[in-house]
Amino acid sequence: MSTRYLESLFNPASIAVIGASERSDNLGGMVLRNLMGGGYPGKLLVVNQNDYDNVHGVTCVKKVSKMTFTPDLAILCTPPDTVAKTIRRLGEAGVRTAIVMTGGMSRTHSKTDQPLMYSVREAAKETGIRVLGPNTIGLIVPARSLNATYAHMGVLPGRVAFVGQSGTIASTVIDWAFARGVGFSYFLTLGDGMDIDHDDLIDYLAQDTQTRAILLHIEHIPNARRFMSAVRVASRTKPVIAVKSGRVPESEWLTHELPDGIRFSDPIYDAMLQRAGVLRVDGLGQMFDALETLTRMRPLRRESLAIMANGVGPGVLAVDRLADLGGELASLSEPSIKALAELLPRYWTRKNPIDLNYNASPELYGKAIKILAKDPEVANVLVMYAPSLTEDSLQIADAVVQAAKGTRLNIFTCWLGQSTVMEAREEFYRAGLPSFFNPEKAVVAFMQHVRHQRVQRLLTETPESFTDHFSDHTKTRRVVMNALRAGRQHLSSREARDLVRDYGIKAIETIYCDDVEEVLEAFSIERRSVDVTIVHERACHPFMTLSVAQRRYKGRVQKLNTEAEIIDACRFLMEEYQKYFPDSGFLGFAMQHSYQHVGGIEFSVGITRDAQFGPLVVCGASGAHINVITDRQIALPPLNMVLARELLRRTYMYKLLREHSLKPEVDIRAVSETLVTLSQIVIDIPEIRGLEISPLLFNDQGAVAVSVAINLSETPGRPIIQPYPRELEEWLVLPKSGRRVVIRPALAEDEPSHRVFHELQSPESIRYRFFQYRKHFSREDVAQMVQIDYDREMVFIANAPREDGEGDETLGTVRTWTDADNLQCEFAVMVHDKMKGEGLGVALMQKMIDYCRARGTVEMVGNVLADNRPMLQLAEHMGFEVKYNVEEEVMDLRLVLNEPEKDWQKERLGKSAH
């Protein structure tokens, strides 16, 4: 993951086209014509092994070694077997970036019998050149008059970036976007993505001030961890909208090896994109519809929708689609109903959707909008119009535009029809109001805005505290490691049950017996009704895949009350086991006292592992196979209580729990806590490959595990999202007050104490930290400060028990933001006013310096107000170089943490220093 040399790709001062000729069907010739036709202002050169003096008037040389200058960018349009060698020569010649348009390299093999595209990757890695492609359509940057593609037309300038994978899809997008008036800041495809990938480009575009939104077309994600890290940062500052193609096995570009318990890979992508704050849409049409609402509408104050039209039919269509998507109709206030009643016929319905009647005039549309603008219950309005003989669509459109000005409403429109309403749609486009061709598309686009805002809100919501990050589970981990050393790939039922109980998950008391005699002996102690389960090796594996015949298998008999019933049950279970699992080793019987649960609601929860996306938390129905597979939902660890509740909410069993549980909120919390705990288990013990609790039931004390199965892997599974780094916690005693303080990474749960910390600071301390006076910090402001990814961003807080009450308080904080190349991190530090003189600022800064130095960051930088003497003294004490920045009127601080090793690192740092 790196933005190294991407500036040379997007803003090259010179370009060489390798393989261009004047033949009409020559790929390089097409690219050269597009470069010249687009008005590219930089130097051009052609390299062609034929002895041309020039190609289309551009100087041509025979070999890379004969180039008259070293271009910033080389574009390769040569046969597949020549590309790797040419890339190597360009890299050795000092060329920084290359676009490989040559196709077929994933299907053409080298002498070592690997696809030729991997030879391109090796050549790029060895010489340091950055490569886009192979098999890419190229790159368009309208603001720099750069059209380095073979596309049939250029694109309009704009503030939207498009990053695709397919050249043919990209050509379609170009055509489509032009017709809809959508312009681009950057337009490119990755092709085979052998070097430059989604994450590199997202990192670059996230920092680009000319890009307001990012559109992604994804076929596959080679490195999920890098992609997640990049896109989570980008989605916090601008909308990221994605189309993921290959939703079913038949259409997948690369075969996805499915994890245990999962039937399709697409829900995994869904979970990942949602967690990253990305809006996923179905197809290119929805992508541009979503772009309309996300970039042209304000943030939603409410999620409900008011609808008005000059007829009943369009409103009904809109309401039907809204209901299908789980949307909500706005309720009109009584004053609005009365005001509308004075304008509309006596027979109108007096409710939303509002029928303005077929002969609605421009004035009526304008007055209705102004009435709704005064209604506190209405925030979003879909205004529709069907062509009418009595009124002019353009005049009504103009009335809507005028009425929308200065209102607090989010207004979007749907002018039905085609031939007579095109001018009206153009009017809306010029006014910045989203407009759609039919009610269904308009409602879908609105609900995409709702979904996007929900995802963003979910990522900044403060979770209730639950997970104990300080617990010691060394003994449990030792059990797992001993099993692996013994050559076992699973834990026994007893070990699996003990493991989850050690983490606080309640489990039904179970007695394990080797044979029927031991079962009878255990029963004789209390002589209470019991359930007996047969235990064998296959049953110790989670998410056991059963054949159609094996689904008839009965491995448990319930409510046995006598010795005779127990003997018959054990005989029956042995017969079932020998019939359906003859090759699975017999391990004995498990006896439990018959257990009554509330409402008959059974959950299946657990952990599975994907080769690409790492550990996954799953939740859904238990019981019949079809119910389990259909209802199983997926989330990426680590989870907090907010994310766990969202995972649970997506299941059908959640609805049953709310409807049938005697204590729904208690049970919902119990399942959520179990999901968070499972997430922590797989983080603490990454050798756990799979874990299934099925069923998870309920008693008067909450959720209880009935059956637990765990399998193992010698290869640890790491989450693609960096979990809480517990190893960075440390304790110290303050010298003056003697208070014991923990310095640790921030948690999302720290938001309340962090907000109090800022509110108690003096105005001067706030000005020193934020370069301005601030009286108020919203919950969202502070949530952004503590909800970090422990990758690009790190925050250490100093926490201690409150002296005047219960709970902890924040005494100080230090944070860094690190660039994608790990070259520079920018820091900020603040200590509670009452802690001055305790050395807490020094402790926090030293903690962060040590952390950044250990992760290989080259420099730490910061800006300080010139009159902030305490911070300047601290910086000098820590060894920072301090210089006055005349332009910004601040003090620039710089501390070298590690020496740069590569030339490009030295060059980049040299530029930033100036």
XYZ file of C-alpha atoms in Angstrom, residues 506-800:
295
model
C -22.724 -19.282 30.170
C -23.014 -22.937 29.186
C -25.388 -25.657 30.302
C -23.851 -27.895 32.948
C -22.764 -31.022 31.125
C -21.521 -34.381 32.369
C -19.316 -36.307 29.935
C -19.539 -40.090 30.088
C -17.555 -42.776 28.303
C -20.393 -45.304 28.076
C -24.015 -46.042 29.023
C -23.053 -47.223 32.516
C -21.507 -43.847 33.326
C -24.624 -42.079 32.029
C -26.812 -44.205 34.344
C -24.487 -43.558 37.273
C -24.632 -39.787 36.698
C -28.431 -39.896 36.353
C -28.823 -41.780 39.646
C -27.383 -38.878 41.673
C -30.373 -36.520 41.198
C -32.783 -38.573 39.082
C -33.987 -35.487 37.238
C -35.117 -35.357 33.623
C -32.045 -35.356 31.334
C -31.039 -34.914 27.694
C -28.377 -37.233 26.226
C -26.185 -36.413 23.203
C -23.772 -38.774 21.488
C -20.290 -37.313 21.007
C -18.054 -38.273 18.075
C -15.139 -36.647 16.257
C -17.134 -35.112 13.385
C -19.497 -33.496 15.883
C -16.541 -31.671 17.439
C -16.075 -29.655 14.240
C -18.134 -26.472 13.818
C -20.428 -25.903 10.837
C -20.493 -29.597 10.053
C -21.530 -30.131 6.429
C -24.138 -32.859 6.135
C -25.260 -34.843 3.136
C -28.973 -35.037 2.396
C -29.098 -38.404 4.145
C -27.118 -37.184 7.170
C -29.624 -34.386 7.724
C -31.991 -37.098 9.008
C -29.439 -37.929 11.708
C -30.634 -37.542 15.311
C -27.762 -37.086 17.740
C -29.738 -36.040 20.804
C -32.667 -37.397 22.817
C -34.430 -35.112 25.304
C -36.445 -35.430 28.525
C -35.417 -38.893 29.673
C -36.808 -39.738 33.112
C -35.931 -43.392 33.824
C -33.000 -45.792 33.468
C -34.901 -47.756 30.850
C -35.505 -44.655 28.759
C -31.811 -43.744 29.014
C -30.692 -47.248 27.934
C -33.063 -47.191 24.958
C -31.951 -43.660 24.023
C -28.239 -44.548 24.134
C -28.880 -47.649 22.008
C -30.817 -45.523 19.508
C -28.075 -42.861 19.401
C -25.409 -45.520 18.780
C -27.446 -46.910 15.877
C -27.895 -43.432 14.411
C -24.174 -42.698 14.796
C -23.076 -45.983 13.197
C -25.528 -45.506 10.331
C -24.646 -41.935 9.407
C -21.070 -41.429 10.724
C -19.386 -44.842 10.722
C -15.918 -43.354 10.091
C -16.100 -40.784 12.891
C -14.437 -41.871 16.129
C -16.810 -42.479 19.083
C -16.015 -40.209 22.073
C -18.852 -41.011 24.496
C -22.047 -39.350 25.688
C -22.870 -35.902 27.055
C -25.660 -35.651 29.648
C -27.481 -32.432 30.536
C -30.469 -31.759 32.735
C -33.448 -30.976 30.510
C -33.433 -27.274 29.836
C -36.449 -25.004 29.284
C -35.865 -21.882 27.215
C -38.074 -18.855 26.550
C -40.129 -18.768 23.372
C -38.379 -21.672 21.662
C -35.946 -19.248 19.999
C -32.668 -20.886 19.020
C -29.639 -18.984 17.705
C -26.543 -20.269 15.953
C -23.551 -17.989 16.583
C -19.887 -18.475 15.940
C -16.618 -17.763 14.175
C -15.458 -18.977 10.780
C -12.371 -18.067 8.766
C -12.072 -16.871 5.173
C -8.736 -17.243 3.367
C -9.003 -13.687 2.019
C -10.962 -11.794 4.677
C -9.752 -13.555 7.816
C -11.998 -14.392 10.808
C -15.718 -13.675 10.458
C -18.409 -13.512 13.142
C -21.678 -15.208 12.147
C -25.148 -15.067 13.662
C -28.509 -16.502 12.683
C -31.030 -19.249 13.176
C -30.312 -22.661 14.624
C -32.268 -25.781 13.752
C -33.229 -26.866 10.230
C -30.352 -26.679 7.747
C -32.175 -24.423 5.287
C -33.076 -21.949 8.046
C -29.508 -21.819 9.316
C -27.932 -21.114 5.930
C -30.591 -18.618 4.824
C -30.544 -16.555 8.021
C -26.798 -16.576 8.711
C -25.433 -13.012 8.741
C -21.778 -11.964 8.760
C -19.679 -9.257 10.432
C -15.964 -8.572 10.645
C -14.218 -8.598 14.022
C -13.428 -6.791 16.211
C -16.977 -6.034 17.347
C -18.298 -3.661 19.966
C -21.860 -3.649 21.290
C -23.136 -1.289 18.581
C -21.747 -3.440 15.772
C -22.941 -6.641 17.463
C -26.498 -5.302 17.744
C -26.409 -4.332 14.068
C -25.306 -7.861 13.118
C -28.114 -9.320 15.215
C -30.665 -6.866 13.791
C -30.043 -8.187 10.268
C -31.203 -11.708 11.184
C -34.743 -13.022 10.949
C -34.326 -14.447 14.446
C -34.007 -10.896 15.769
C -37.604 -10.239 14.690
C -38.767 -13.413 16.449
C -36.851 -12.434 19.566
C -38.535 -9.029 19.680
C -41.990 -10.542 19.117
C -41.858 -13.611 21.359
C -39.286 -13.059 24.102
C -40.648 -12.166 27.528
C -37.645 -9.848 28.014
C -36.596 -8.844 24.487
C -34.132 -6.107 25.446
C -32.425 -8.358 27.996
C -32.116 -11.195 25.496
C -30.942 -8.889 22.686
C -28.204 -7.604 24.945
C -27.283 -11.170 25.928
C -26.849 -12.272 22.295
C -24.927 -9.084 21.498
C -22.572 -9.681 24.425
C -21.995 -13.225 23.197
C -21.094 -11.928 19.711
C -18.652 -9.392 21.150
C -17.083 -12.127 23.280
C -16.675 -14.441 20.281
C -14.964 -11.589 18.464
C -12.550 -11.187 21.369
C -11.877 -14.929 21.568
C -10.657 -15.144 17.979
C -8.490 -12.043 18.472
C -6.913 -13.465 21.631
C -6.518 -16.985 20.208
C -6.001 -16.616 16.426
C -5.316 -20.369 16.111
C -9.072 -20.942 16.448
C -10.236 -21.587 12.903
C -13.912 -22.075 13.640
C -16.233 -21.909 16.642
C -19.933 -22.675 16.671
C -22.464 -22.401 19.474
C -25.633 -24.109 18.319
C -28.048 -23.683 19.799
C -27.668 -20.596 21.938
C -30.761 -20.533 24.140
C -32.140 -18.333 26.938
C -32.974 -18.783 30.597
C -33.765 -16.301 33.339
C -30.058 -15.377 33.499
C -29.617 -14.606 29.800
C -28.060 -16.507 26.895
C -26.746 -20.032 27.449
C -24.662 -22.216 25.131
C -25.997 -25.755 24.741
C -23.476 -27.206 22.289
C -20.019 -25.809 21.457
C -17.624 -26.990 18.732
C -14.162 -25.573 17.985
C -11.621 -26.521 15.336
C -8.057 -25.245 15.088
C -5.328 -24.262 12.654
C -1.598 -23.992 13.184
C -1.677 -20.875 10.977
C -3.070 -17.924 12.978
C -5.982 -16.052 11.422
C -5.670 -12.279 11.637
C -8.641 -9.890 11.298
C -8.426 -7.480 8.371
C -9.321 -4.702 10.822
C -6.646 -4.016 13.400
C -8.033 -4.991 16.831
C -7.421 -3.156 20.078
C -3.633 -3.476 20.716
C -3.671 -4.575 24.341
C 0.114 -4.991 24.382
C 0.527 -1.181 24.242
C -1.040 -0.622 27.688
C 1.270 0.554 30.460
C 0.877 1.932 33.992
C 2.689 4.763 35.743
C 2.455 6.658 39.046
C 2.370 10.459 38.809
C 5.207 11.999 40.894
C 3.250 14.804 42.607
C -0.231 13.417 43.224
C 0.758 9.759 43.405
C -2.212 8.853 41.200
C -1.939 5.574 39.316
C -2.567 6.202 35.611
C -2.907 3.820 32.680
C -1.675 4.988 29.284
C -3.423 2.938 26.634
C -4.889 3.129 23.120
C -8.250 4.869 22.924
C -11.495 2.902 22.710
C -14.817 3.928 21.180
C -16.290 3.590 24.676
C -14.024 6.481 25.835
C -16.203 9.069 24.068
C -18.139 10.311 27.168
C -15.053 10.812 29.359
C -13.155 12.275 26.407
C -15.895 14.845 25.851
C -15.815 15.845 29.521
C -12.029 16.142 29.282
C -12.309 18.701 26.475
C -15.155 20.615 28.112
C -13.148 21.083 31.348
C -10.110 22.531 29.575
C -9.428 26.250 29.770
C -10.177 28.376 26.679
C -6.433 28.925 26.232
C -5.672 25.195 26.270
C -8.388 24.629 23.667
C -6.934 27.395 21.483
C -3.451 25.915 21.739
C -4.757 22.479 20.691
C -7.271 23.431 17.957
C -5.821 26.822 16.872
C -9.127 28.476 17.738
C -11.503 28.940 20.668
C -14.224 26.309 20.861
C -16.995 26.308 23.448
C -18.708 23.090 22.453
C -17.717 19.597 21.312
C -20.536 17.477 19.913
C -20.804 13.760 20.467
C -19.916 13.242 16.794
C -16.809 15.463 17.115
C -15.435 13.460 20.018
C -16.484 10.102 18.549
C -14.247 10.853 15.569
C -11.372 11.439 17.991
C -11.601 8.066 19.740
C -12.933 5.742 17.038
C -9.664 4.957 15.304
C -8.317 2.071 13.238
C -5.058 1.510 15.212
C -3.306 1.563 11.830
C -3.117 4.956 10.126
C -4.247 6.672 13.309
C -3.202 6.048 16.895
C -4.436 7.752 20.052
C -3.020 7.130 23.511
C -5.019 8.391 26.463
C -4.019 8.698 30.102
C -6.854 7.358 32.246
C -7.288 7.168 36.009
